[in-house]
């Protein structure tokens, strides 16, 4: 895999100069490659990973399993596209297995998320069944450990 | 009341504690210190290796192994050395498993050096060779290596220090603290001086897997050198297994036999759990160590470039996970620089003098840290340098005005 993509996936705040030094490319090459990746849609965006639990303890994420009746000729496409338009929805995945769509929804608190499911997702005609799972604790997200001791135990010796 | 100074052996009293400790002791008592000081990997031991240790415990493998170590481990190490470095050692009688590379260094020096005999030690270097030499009654003879030679040992510098008392040359490459490596042509220069003598070589290759821009070459693989070389290696750095305390020594059978004798009386055998874990490491981790190597290499480029950008001269290290920038432009001694940096910006680095007198004017900076950590530390060092230079200029101006 391209080192540049790997580095950006881990930390998108590294400057072009630093990326160039680490990968052995010139700054111009780094910029051109990033531009190309963005143009192709391989690099979709750059966002911060926030520990919302620390920021606001009521903040909640839930994973909602949806069973959906596929529409003729269109399958799950239409309903997935409809659901992804909601701002509250963080991700929408088509799944294999016992349910069809997995939707992640974030909200200020339990109540807000529950209401969103009841008022916005359940009423969609092709949605047959919903099952909401609230995230109680986030141990690791997008490769980053959220529950990890910060102290470096090294350095006591040589 | 016993006067303990009078009961201690003179040799024990005469050796000084490691100079690295001093700064960690201070740093350990301060808040928010960010360290670039440690000399061990920041990766955890690969999970399959940890698991192999756990499984061995579950199976109740909790007894001594043979003095030389598990034969299966020695056989796997023999395959590994051949596969990676074209070295051939017989697992039965040319290899012993030790408690880290450190014990390998200890038993090698103890097995070879008589009182009064000289051990040549290229400096700056790891801190244990000289004290162990002193404990055996040998004489540690430093050979200064220089930034102008990329901190390599040259044939000329070596020749200048050889006397009729010279017993052993320590060859610590890739080097802690400088990051210097010896490529084939540089090793050949050393081999040319040593062939035809009875001088032995202790080649400490603990950082062999962390060589950048080309593969590590062992001096033992050069013509006529295997017979005069004791190879020390281990699992600490390459496999991120420092706490497991596992290394090994390889060499001609008559030497290994004597070293194993000392090992037998001092240690008995290396930790059994670690030996089982190491079998998994050496069998199935070529990919994992490659990945860690690549990660270190990126950090190396980042930190060398970063240090140069903020105005510190820094020779290009090609091995281990240290950079050894010169701090002479600040006008401060190594010790003063480290102390000031620690108190003013809470960044801990190690003074070059901890690795020998020739380390004056340099500091050792480890990049065994995450990229985020390195960037934060570089930012603080930059601020420190800017403030230091501004203060210096103000002082000079004032001096001119008062004149």
Coordinates of C-alpha atoms in Angstrom, one line a residue:
Chain A
X1 CA 0.0 0.0 0.0
X2 CA 1.1 3.6 -0.6
X3 CA 3.0 4.9 2.4
X4 CA 1.4 8.3 1.9
X5 CA -2.1 6.9 2.3
X6 CA -1.1 4.9 5.3
X7 CA 0.4 8.0 7.0
X8 CA -2.6 10.2 6.2
X9 CA -5.0 7.5 7.5
X10 CA -3.1 7.7 10.8
X11 CA -2.7 11.4 11.0
X12 CA -4.0 13.8 8.5
X13 CA -2.5 16.8 10.1
X14 CA 1.1 16.1 9.1
X15 CA 2.3 18.8 6.8
X16 CA 3.1 18.2 3.2
X17 CA 6.8 18.8 3.9
X18 CA 6.8 16.3 6.7
X19 CA 5.0 13.7 4.5
X20 CA 7.6 14.3 1.8
X21 CA 10.5 13.7 4.2
X22 CA 9.0 10.6 5.6
X23 CA 8.1 9.0 2.3
X24 CA 11.2 10.1 0.4
X25 CA 9.1 12.1 -2.1
X26 CA 9.4 15.7 -3.1
X27 CA 6.8 18.1 -1.7
X28 CA 5.5 18.6 -5.2
X29 CA 5.1 14.9 -5.6
X30 CA 3.2 14.6 -2.3
X31 CA 0.8 17.4 -3.3
X32 CA 0.2 15.9 -6.8
X33 CA -0.5 12.5 -5.3
X34 CA -2.9 13.8 -2.7
X35 CA -4.6 15.8 -5.4
X36 CA -5.0 12.7 -7.5
X37 CA -6.3 10.6 -4.6
X38 CA -8.8 13.3 -3.8
X39 CA -9.9 13.7 -7.4
X40 CA -10.4 9.9 -7.7
X41 CA -12.3 10.0 -4.4
X42 CA -9.9 7.7 -2.7
X43 CA -9.2 10.4 -0.1
X44 CA -12.7 11.3 1.0
X45 CA -12.0 13.8 3.7
X46 CA -10.0 14.7 6.8
X47 CA -11.8 14.7 10.2
X48 CA -10.8 14.8 13.8
X49 CA -11.5 11.8 16.1
X50 CA -13.2 13.2 19.1
X51 CA -13.8 11.4 22.4
X52 CA -17.3 12.7 22.9
X53 CA -17.7 10.9 26.1
X54 CA -15.1 13.1 27.7
X55 CA -16.5 16.2 26.0
X56 CA -20.1 15.6 27.0
X57 CA -21.0 12.5 29.0
X58 CA -24.6 12.4 27.6
X59 CA -23.5 12.2 24.0
X60 CA -24.4 8.9 22.5
X61 CA -23.7 6.7 19.5
X62 CA -26.0 3.9 18.4
X63 CA -25.8 1.2 15.8
X64 CA -29.2 0.4 14.3
X65 CA -29.9 -2.8 12.5
X66 CA -32.6 -2.4 9.8
X67 CA -34.4 -5.1 8.0
X68 CA -35.6 -3.8 4.7
X69 CA -37.8 -5.1 1.9
X70 CA -35.8 -4.6 -1.2
X71 CA -37.6 -2.8 -4.0
X72 CA -37.9 -4.3 -7.4
X73 CA -35.0 -3.5 -9.7
X74 CA -33.5 -1.1 -7.1
X75 CA -32.7 -3.4 -4.2
X76 CA -31.6 -1.5 -1.1
X77 CA -30.2 1.4 -2.9
X78 CA -33.1 3.8 -2.7
X79 CA -33.7 3.4 1.0
X80 CA -30.0 3.6 1.8
X81 CA -29.8 6.9 -0.1
X82 CA -32.8 8.2 1.7
X83 CA -31.4 7.4 5.1
X84 CA -27.9 8.8 4.5
X85 CA -29.4 12.2 3.9
X86 CA -30.2 12.7 7.6
X87 CA -27.5 14.8 9.4
X88 CA -27.9 12.6 12.5
X89 CA -26.7 9.6 10.5
X90 CA -23.0 9.0 10.6
X91 CA -22.7 5.9 8.5
X92 CA -24.9 3.6 6.5
X93 CA -23.6 0.1 5.5
X94 CA -25.3 -2.6 3.5
X95 CA -24.6 -5.8 5.4
X96 CA -24.5 -9.5 4.9
X97 CA -26.3 -11.8 7.3
X98 CA -29.5 -11.5 9.3
X99 CA -30.3 -7.9 8.7
X100 CA -29.7 -5.5 5.7
X101 CA -28.6 -2.0 6.7
X102 CA -26.5 -1.0 9.6
X103 CA -26.9 2.7 10.4
X104 CA -24.8 4.6 13.0
X105 CA -26.6 7.5 14.5
X106 CA -25.2 10.0 17.0
X107 CA -27.1 12.3 19.2
X108 CA -27.0 14.6 22.3
X109 CA -28.5 11.9 24.5
X110 CA -30.4 8.6 24.5
X111 CA -33.7 10.2 24.1
X112 CA -32.8 12.1 21.0
X113 CA -31.5 9.0 19.2
X114 CA -34.5 6.9 20.3
X115 CA -36.8 9.5 19.0
X116 CA -34.9 9.7 15.7
X117 CA -35.3 6.0 15.2
X118 CA -39.0 6.1 16.1
X119 CA -39.9 9.2 14.1
X120 CA -37.6 9.0 11.1
X121 CA -36.3 5.5 10.4
X122 CA -39.2 3.2 11.5
X123 CA -41.8 5.0 9.4
X124 CA -39.9 4.5 6.2
X125 CA -42.2 2.2 4.2
X126 CA -39.7 -0.5 3.2
X127 CA -38.2 -0.7 6.7
X128 CA -39.7 -3.8 8.2
X129 CA -37.8 -4.0 11.5
X130 CA -35.3 -2.0 13.5
X131 CA -33.1 -3.0 16.4
X132 CA -31.2 -0.2 18.2
X133 CA -28.0 -0.9 20.1
X134 CA -26.5 1.9 22.1
X135 CA -22.7 2.2 22.4
X136 CA -21.9 2.1 26.1
X137 CA -18.1 2.5 25.9
X138 CA -15.8 3.1 23.0
X139 CA -12.5 1.2 23.5
X140 CA -11.1 1.7 20.1
X141 CA -12.3 3.7 17.1
X142 CA -10.7 4.0 13.6
X143 CA -7.5 2.4 14.9
X144 CA -7.2 4.7 17.9
X145 CA -7.4 3.4 21.4
X146 CA -9.7 5.4 23.6
X147 CA -9.1 3.5 26.8
X148 CA -5.4 3.4 27.2
X149 CA -3.1 4.4 29.9
X150 CA -1.3 7.5 28.8
X151 CA 1.8 7.0 30.9
X152 CA 4.9 5.7 29.2
X153 CA 6.3 3.0 31.4
X154 CA 9.5 2.9 29.6
X155 CA 12.5 5.1 30.5
X156 CA 13.1 3.8 33.9
X157 CA 16.4 2.2 32.8
X158 CA 18.7 2.5 29.8
Chain B
X1 CA 27.8 -0.2 62.5
X2 CA 29.5 -1.6 59.4
X3 CA 31.3 0.8 57.2
X4 CA 29.9 -0.5 53.9
X5 CA 32.5 1.3 51.9
X6 CA 35.1 -0.7 53.5
X7 CA 33.4 -4.0 52.8
X8 CA 32.6 -3.4 49.1
X9 CA 35.0 -4.6 46.5
X10 CA 37.2 -1.9 45.0
X11 CA 36.2 -2.9 41.5
X12 CA 32.5 -2.5 42.3
X13 CA 33.1 0.9 43.9
X14 CA 35.2 2.2 41.1
X15 CA 32.6 1.8 38.4
X16 CA 30.2 4.6 38.0
X17 CA 26.4 4.3 37.5
X18 CA 25.1 4.9 34.0
X19 CA 24.9 8.6 33.1
X20 CA 21.5 8.0 31.4
X21 CA 19.8 7.4 34.7
X22 CA 20.5 10.8 36.1
X23 CA 18.2 12.7 33.8
X24 CA 15.4 10.1 34.0
X25 CA 15.5 10.5 37.8
X26 CA 14.9 14.2 37.5
X27 CA 12.4 13.9 34.7
X28 CA 10.5 11.3 36.6
X29 CA 9.7 13.8 39.3
X30 CA 8.5 16.6 36.9
X31 CA 5.0 17.0 35.5
X32 CA 4.3 17.0 31.8
X33 CA 7.8 16.0 30.7
X34 CA 7.9 14.6 27.3
X35 CA 10.8 12.3 26.8
X36 CA 12.9 11.5 23.8
X37 CA 15.2 9.5 26.0
X38 CA 14.3 5.9 26.1
X39 CA 16.3 3.2 24.5
X40 CA 13.6 0.7 23.9
X41 CA 10.9 0.2 21.3
X42 CA 7.4 1.7 21.8
X43 CA 5.7 -1.2 20.1
X44 CA 4.4 -4.1 22.1
X45 CA 5.8 -7.5 21.5
X46 CA 3.8 -8.9 18.5
X47 CA 0.7 -10.7 19.8
X48 CA 1.5 -14.1 18.5
X49 CA 4.8 -14.0 20.4
X50 CA 3.1 -12.9 23.6
X51 CA 0.6 -15.7 23.1
X52 CA 3.3 -18.3 22.6
X53 CA 4.7 -17.3 26.0
X54 CA 1.2 -17.6 27.5
X55 CA 0.6 -21.0 26.0
X56 CA 4.0 -22.3 27.3
X57 CA 2.9 -21.3 30.8
X58 CA -0.5 -22.9 30.3
X59 CA 1.3 -26.1 29.4
X60 CA 3.3 -25.9 32.5
X61 CA 6.6 -25.3 30.8
X62 CA 8.1 -23.7 34.0
X63 CA 11.3 -25.6 34.6
X64 CA 14.9 -24.8 33.6
X65 CA 16.0 -25.5 30.1
X66 CA 19.4 -26.7 29.2
X67 CA 22.2 -24.3 30.0
X68 CA 22.6 -23.3 26.4
X69 CA 18.8 -22.9 25.9
X70 CA 16.1 -24.9 24.2
X71 CA 17.6 -26.7 21.2
X72 CA 14.6 -25.9 19.1
X73 CA 15.2 -22.2 19.7
X74 CA 18.9 -22.5 18.8
X75 CA 18.0 -24.4 15.6
X76 CA 15.5 -21.6 14.7
X77 CA 18.1 -18.9 15.4
X78 CA 20.6 -20.8 13.3
X79 CA 18.1 -20.8 10.4
X80 CA 17.3 -17.1 10.9
X81 CA 21.0 -16.0 11.0
X82 CA 21.5 -17.9 7.7
X83 CA 18.4 -16.5 6.1
X84 CA 19.0 -12.9 7.2
X85 CA 22.8 -12.5 7.4
X86 CA 24.4 -15.4 5.6
X87 CA 25.9 -16.6 8.9
X88 CA 26.3 -20.3 9.7
X89 CA 26.5 -21.4 13.3
X90 CA 25.9 -24.9 14.6
X91 CA 23.0 -24.8 17.1
X92 CA 24.6 -27.6 19.2
X93 CA 27.8 -26.1 20.2
X94 CA 28.3 -22.7 18.7
X95 CA 25.4 -20.9 20.3
X96 CA 24.1 -20.1 23.8
X97 CA 20.9 -18.3 24.7
X98 CA 21.5 -15.5 27.2
X99 CA 19.6 -13.1 29.4
X100 CA 19.5 -10.3 26.8
X101 CA 22.3 -9.1 24.7
X102 CA 23.7 -7.6 27.9
X103 CA 24.6 -11.0 29.4
X104 CA 26.2 -12.0 26.1
X105 CA 28.5 -9.0 26.4
X106 CA 29.3 -9.8 30.0
X107 CA 30.1 -13.5 29.5
X108 CA 32.1 -12.8 26.4
X109 CA 34.3 -10.2 28.1
X110 CA 34.7 -12.4 31.2
X111 CA 35.6 -15.4 29.1
X112 CA 38.3 -13.6 27.1
X113 CA 39.9 -10.9 29.1
X114 CA 42.8 -11.4 31.6
X115 CA 43.8 -8.7 34.1
X116 CA 45.8 -6.0 32.4
X117 CA 44.6 -6.9 28.9
X118 CA 43.1 -4.2 26.8
X119 CA 39.7 -4.0 25.3
X120 CA 39.2 -1.5 22.5
X121 CA 35.9 0.3 22.7
X122 CA 34.8 2.7 19.9
X123 CA 33.0 5.7 21.6
X124 CA 30.4 7.1 21.9
X125 CA 28.8 3.7 22.6
X126 CA 26.5 1.7 24.8
X127 CA 27.4 2.0 28.5
X128 CA 28.2 -1.5 29.6
X129 CA 31.4 -2.5 27.8
X130 CA 33.8 -0.5 29.9
X131 CA 32.4 -1.3 33.4
X132 CA 32.4 -5.0 32.6
X133 CA 35.9 -4.8 31.3
X134 CA 36.9 -3.1 34.6
X135 CA 35.3 -5.8 36.6
X136 CA 37.3 -8.4 34.9
X137 CA 40.5 -6.5 35.6
X138 CA 40.9 -5.6 32.0
X139 CA 41.7 -2.1 30.7
X140 CA 39.0 -0.3 28.7
X141 CA 40.7 1.7 25.9
X142 CA 38.3 4.1 24.2
X143 CA 38.7 4.8 20.5
X144 CA 37.1 8.1 19.6
X145 CA 34.9 8.0 16.6
X146 CA 34.0 11.3 14.9
X147 CA 31.1 12.9 13.1
X148 CA 33.4 13.6 10.2
X149 CA 33.6 9.8 9.7
X150 CA 29.9 9.4 10.3
X151 CA 30.9 7.9 13.7
X152 CA 32.3 4.8 12.1
X153 CA 35.4 3.1 13.4
X154 CA 38.2 3.5 10.8
X155 CA 41.0 1.1 10.2
X156 CA 43.4 3.9 11.0
X157 CA 41.9 4.8 14.3
X158 CA 41.9 1.1 15.3
X159 CA 45.5 0.5 14.3
X160 CA 46.6 3.5 16.4
X161 CA 45.2 1.9 19.6
X162 CA 46.5 -1.7 19.1
X163 CA 49.2 -2.7 21.5
X164 CA 50.7 -6.1 22.4
X165 CA 48.1 -6.2 25.3
X166 CA 45.1 -5.8 23.0
X167 CA 42.8 -8.7 23.5
X168 CA 39.4 -7.7 22.2
X169 CA 37.7 -5.2 20.0
X170 CA 34.1 -4.2 20.7
X171 CA 32.2 -3.5 17.5
X172 CA 28.9 -2.0 18.4
X173 CA 27.2 -1.3 15.1
X174 CA 24.5 -0.3 14.3
X175 CA 25.5 2.0 17.1
X176 CA 23.7 3.3 20.2
X177 CA 23.8 6.3 20.6
X178 CA 25.0 7.6 17.2
X179 CA 22.9 5.5 14.8
X180 CA 26.1 4.9 12.8
X181 CA 26.4 1.7 10.8
X182 CA 29.3 -0.1 9.2
X183 CA 28.7 -1.2 5.6
X184 CA 30.7 -4.0 4.0
X185 CA 33.6 -1.7 2.9
X186 CA 34.0 -0.3 6.3
X187 CA 34.0 -3.7 8.0
X188 CA 36.5 -4.9 5.4
X189 CA 38.8 -2.0 6.5
X190 CA 38.6 -3.3 10.1
X191 CA 39.0 -6.9 9.0
X192 CA 42.2 -6.0 7.1
X193 CA 43.7 -4.7 10.4
X194 CA 42.7 -7.8 12.4
X195 CA 43.4 -10.7 10.1
X196 CA 46.7 -12.3 11.1
X197 CA 46.4 -11.0 14.7
X198 CA 45.0 -12.8 17.8
X199 CA 42.7 -9.9 18.5
X200 CA 39.1 -11.1 19.0
X201 CA 36.0 -9.1 18.0
X202 CA 32.8 -8.8 20.1
X203 CA 30.3 -7.8 17.5
X204 CA 27.2 -6.4 19.2
X205 CA 24.6 -6.6 16.5
X206 CA 21.5 -6.1 18.7
X207 CA 20.2 -3.4 16.3
X208 CA 21.0 -5.4 13.1
X209 CA 17.4 -5.5 12.0
X210 CA 17.1 -1.7 12.4
X211 CA 19.4 -0.8 9.5
X212 CA 18.1 1.6 7.0
X213 CA 19.0 2.1 3.3
X214 CA 20.6 -1.3 2.9
X215 CA 20.9 -4.6 4.8
X216 CA 23.0 -5.1 7.8
X217 CA 26.3 -7.0 7.3
X218 CA 28.0 -8.9 10.1
X219 CA 31.7 -8.8 10.3
X220 CA 31.6 -12.5 11.0
X221 CA 30.4 -13.0 7.4
X222 CA 33.7 -11.5 6.0
X223 CA 36.5 -13.8 5.0
X224 CA 38.7 -15.0 7.9
X225 CA 36.6 -13.2 10.5
X226 CA 34.2 -15.8 11.7
X227 CA 37.0 -17.5 13.6
X228 CA 37.8 -14.4 15.6
X229 CA 34.3 -13.0 16.1
X230 CA 31.8 -13.5 18.9
X231 CA 28.4 -12.4 17.7
X232 CA 26.0 -10.9 20.3
X233 CA 22.4 -10.4 19.2
X234 CA 18.9 -10.7 20.8
X235 CA 15.2 -10.2 20.7
X236 CA 14.9 -6.9 22.5
X237 CA 15.1 -4.3 19.8
X238 CA 14.1 -6.1 16.6
X239 CA 11.1 -7.9 18.1
X240 CA 10.2 -5.3 20.8
X241 CA 10.9 -7.8 23.5
X242 CA 13.1 -5.8 25.9
X243 CA 11.3 -7.0 29.1
X244 CA 11.6 -10.7 28.1
X245 CA 15.4 -10.5 28.5
X246 CA 16.5 -12.7 25.8
X247 CA 19.6 -12.7 23.6
X248 CA 22.2 -15.0 22.3
X249 CA 25.9 -15.4 21.6
X250 CA 27.4 -17.3 18.6
X251 CA 31.0 -18.1 18.0
X252 CA 33.7 -20.7 17.6
X253 CA 33.0 -23.8 19.8
X254 CA 35.9 -23.4 22.2
X255 CA 34.8 -19.9 23.1
X256 CA 31.1 -20.6 23.4
X257 CA 32.0 -23.6 25.7
X258 CA 33.8 -21.3 28.1
X259 CA 31.1 -18.6 27.9
X260 CA 28.4 -21.2 28.6
X261 CA 30.4 -22.4 31.7
X262 CA 30.2 -18.8 33.1
X263 CA 26.6 -18.6 32.1
X264 CA 25.9 -21.9 33.8
X265 CA 27.2 -20.7 37.1
X266 CA 25.9 -17.2 37.0
X267 CA 22.5 -17.6 35.4
X268 CA 21.7 -21.3 34.9
X269 CA 19.6 -20.7 31.8
X270 CA 17.7 -17.8 30.2
X271 CA 14.0 -17.5 31.2
X272 CA 12.0 -20.5 29.9
X273 CA 8.8 -18.6 29.0
X274 CA 10.9 -16.1 27.0
X275 CA 12.6 -18.9 25.1
X276 CA 9.3 -20.4 24.1
X277 CA 8.0 -17.0 23.0
X278 CA 11.2 -16.4 21.0
X279 CA 10.7 -19.6 19.0
X280 CA 7.5 -18.1 17.7
X281 CA 9.3 -14.7 17.1
X282 CA 12.1 -16.1 15.1
X283 CA 9.9 -18.4 13.1
X284 CA 7.0 -16.2 12.3
X285 CA 7.8 -12.6 12.7
X286 CA 9.9 -11.6 9.7
X287 CA 6.9 -9.6 8.4
X288 CA 6.3 -7.9 11.8
X289 CA 9.8 -6.8 12.3
X290 CA 9.8 -5.4 8.7
X291 CA 6.8 -3.3 9.5
X292 CA 8.4 -1.9 12.7
X293 CA 11.6 -1.2 10.7
X294 CA 9.6 0.8 8.1
X295 CA 7.9 2.8 10.8
X296 CA 11.2 3.6 12.5
X297 CA 12.6 4.6 9.1
X298 CA 9.8 7.2 8.5
X299 CA 10.3 8.6 12.0
X300 CA 14.0 8.8 11.4
X301 CA 13.6 10.8 8.3
X302 CA 11.1 13.1 10.0
X303 CA 13.2 13.8 13.1
X304 CA 16.5 14.3 11.2
X305 CA 14.8 16.7 8.9
X306 CA 13.1 18.4 11.8
X307 CA 16.3 18.9 13.8
X308 CA 18.1 20.2 10.8
X309 CA 15.3 22.6 10.1
X310 CA 15.5 24.1 13.6
X311 CA 19.2 24.6 13.2
X312 CA 20.9 21.6 14.8
X313 CA 23.6 19.9 12.8
X314 CA 22.7 16.2 12.5
X315 CA 24.6 13.5 10.7
X316 CA 22.4 11.0 8.9
X317 CA 22.0 8.0 11.2
X318 CA 21.5 4.7 9.3
X319 CA 20.7 2.4 12.1
X320 CA 19.1 1.8 15.5
X321 CA 16.5 4.3 16.6
X322 CA 18.6 7.3 17.7
X323 CA 19.8 10.5 16.2
X324 CA 22.9 12.2 17.6
X325 CA 22.7 15.9 16.8
X326 CA 25.4 18.3 17.6
X327 CA 24.4 21.0 20.0
X328 CA 27.7 22.9 19.7
X329 CA 26.0 25.9 18.0
X330 CA 24.3 26.7 21.3
X331 CA 27.6 27.2 23.1
X332 CA 26.3 24.9 25.8
X333 CA 27.9 21.7 27.1
X334 CA 25.9 18.5 26.6
X335 CA 25.0 18.3 30.2
X336 CA 24.0 22.0 30.4
X337 CA 21.9 21.7 27.2
X338 CA 20.0 18.7 28.5
X339 CA 19.4 20.2 31.9
X340 CA 18.2 23.5 30.5
X341 CA 16.0 21.8 28.0
X342 CA 14.5 19.7 30.7
X343 CA 13.8 22.5 33.1
X344 CA 12.7 25.1 30.5
X345 CA 10.8 23.0 28.0
X346 CA 10.3 19.7 29.8
X347 CA 11.9 17.7 27.1
X348 CA 14.2 14.9 28.2
X349 CA 17.1 13.9 26.0
X350 CA 20.3 12.2 27.0
X351 CA 23.7 14.0 27.0
X352 CA 26.2 12.5 24.6
X353 CA 28.7 12.4 27.5
X354 CA 26.8 9.5 29.0
X355 CA 28.2 7.4 26.2
X356 CA 31.9 8.4 26.6
X357 CA 33.9 11.6 26.7
X358 CA 33.8 11.9 23.0
X359 CA 30.0 12.4 23.2
X360 CA 30.6 16.0 24.4
X361 CA 28.8 18.5 22.2
X362 CA 26.1 16.0 21.2
X363 CA 22.9 14.7 22.6
X364 CA 21.1 11.4 22.0
X365 CA 17.6 11.7 20.8
X366 CA 15.5 8.5 20.5
X367 CA 12.7 8.3 17.9
X368 CA 11.2 5.3 19.5
X369 CA 8.0 7.4 19.9
X370 CA 4.9 8.1 17.9
X371 CA 5.0 10.7 15.2
X372 CA 2.7 13.0 17.2
X373 CA 5.1 12.8 20.2
X374 CA 8.1 13.5 18.0
X375 CA 6.5 16.5 16.4
X376 CA 5.5 17.9 19.8
X377 CA 9.0 17.5 21.1
X378 CA 10.5 19.1 18.0
X379 CA 8.3 22.1 18.5
X380 CA 9.5 22.5 22.1
X381 CA 13.1 22.1 21.2
X382 CA 12.7 24.7 18.5
X383 CA 11.1 27.1 21.0
X384 CA 14.0 26.4 23.4
X385 CA 16.6 27.2 20.7
X386 CA 14.9 30.4 19.7
X387 CA 14.7 31.6 23.2
X388 CA 18.3 30.6 23.9
X389 CA 19.6 32.4 20.8
X390 CA 17.6 35.5 21.6
X391 CA 18.9 35.5 25.2
X392 CA 22.5 35.0 23.9
X393 CA 22.1 37.9 21.4
X394 CA 20.7 40.2 24.1
X395 CA 23.6 39.3 26.3
X396 CA 26.2 40.1 23.6
X397 CA 24.5 43.4 22.8
X398 CA 24.6 44.4 26.4
X399 CA 28.3 43.4 26.6
X400 CA 29.0 45.6 23.6
X401 CA 27.0 48.6 25.1
X402 CA 28.8 48.4 28.4
X403 CA 32.1 48.5 26.6

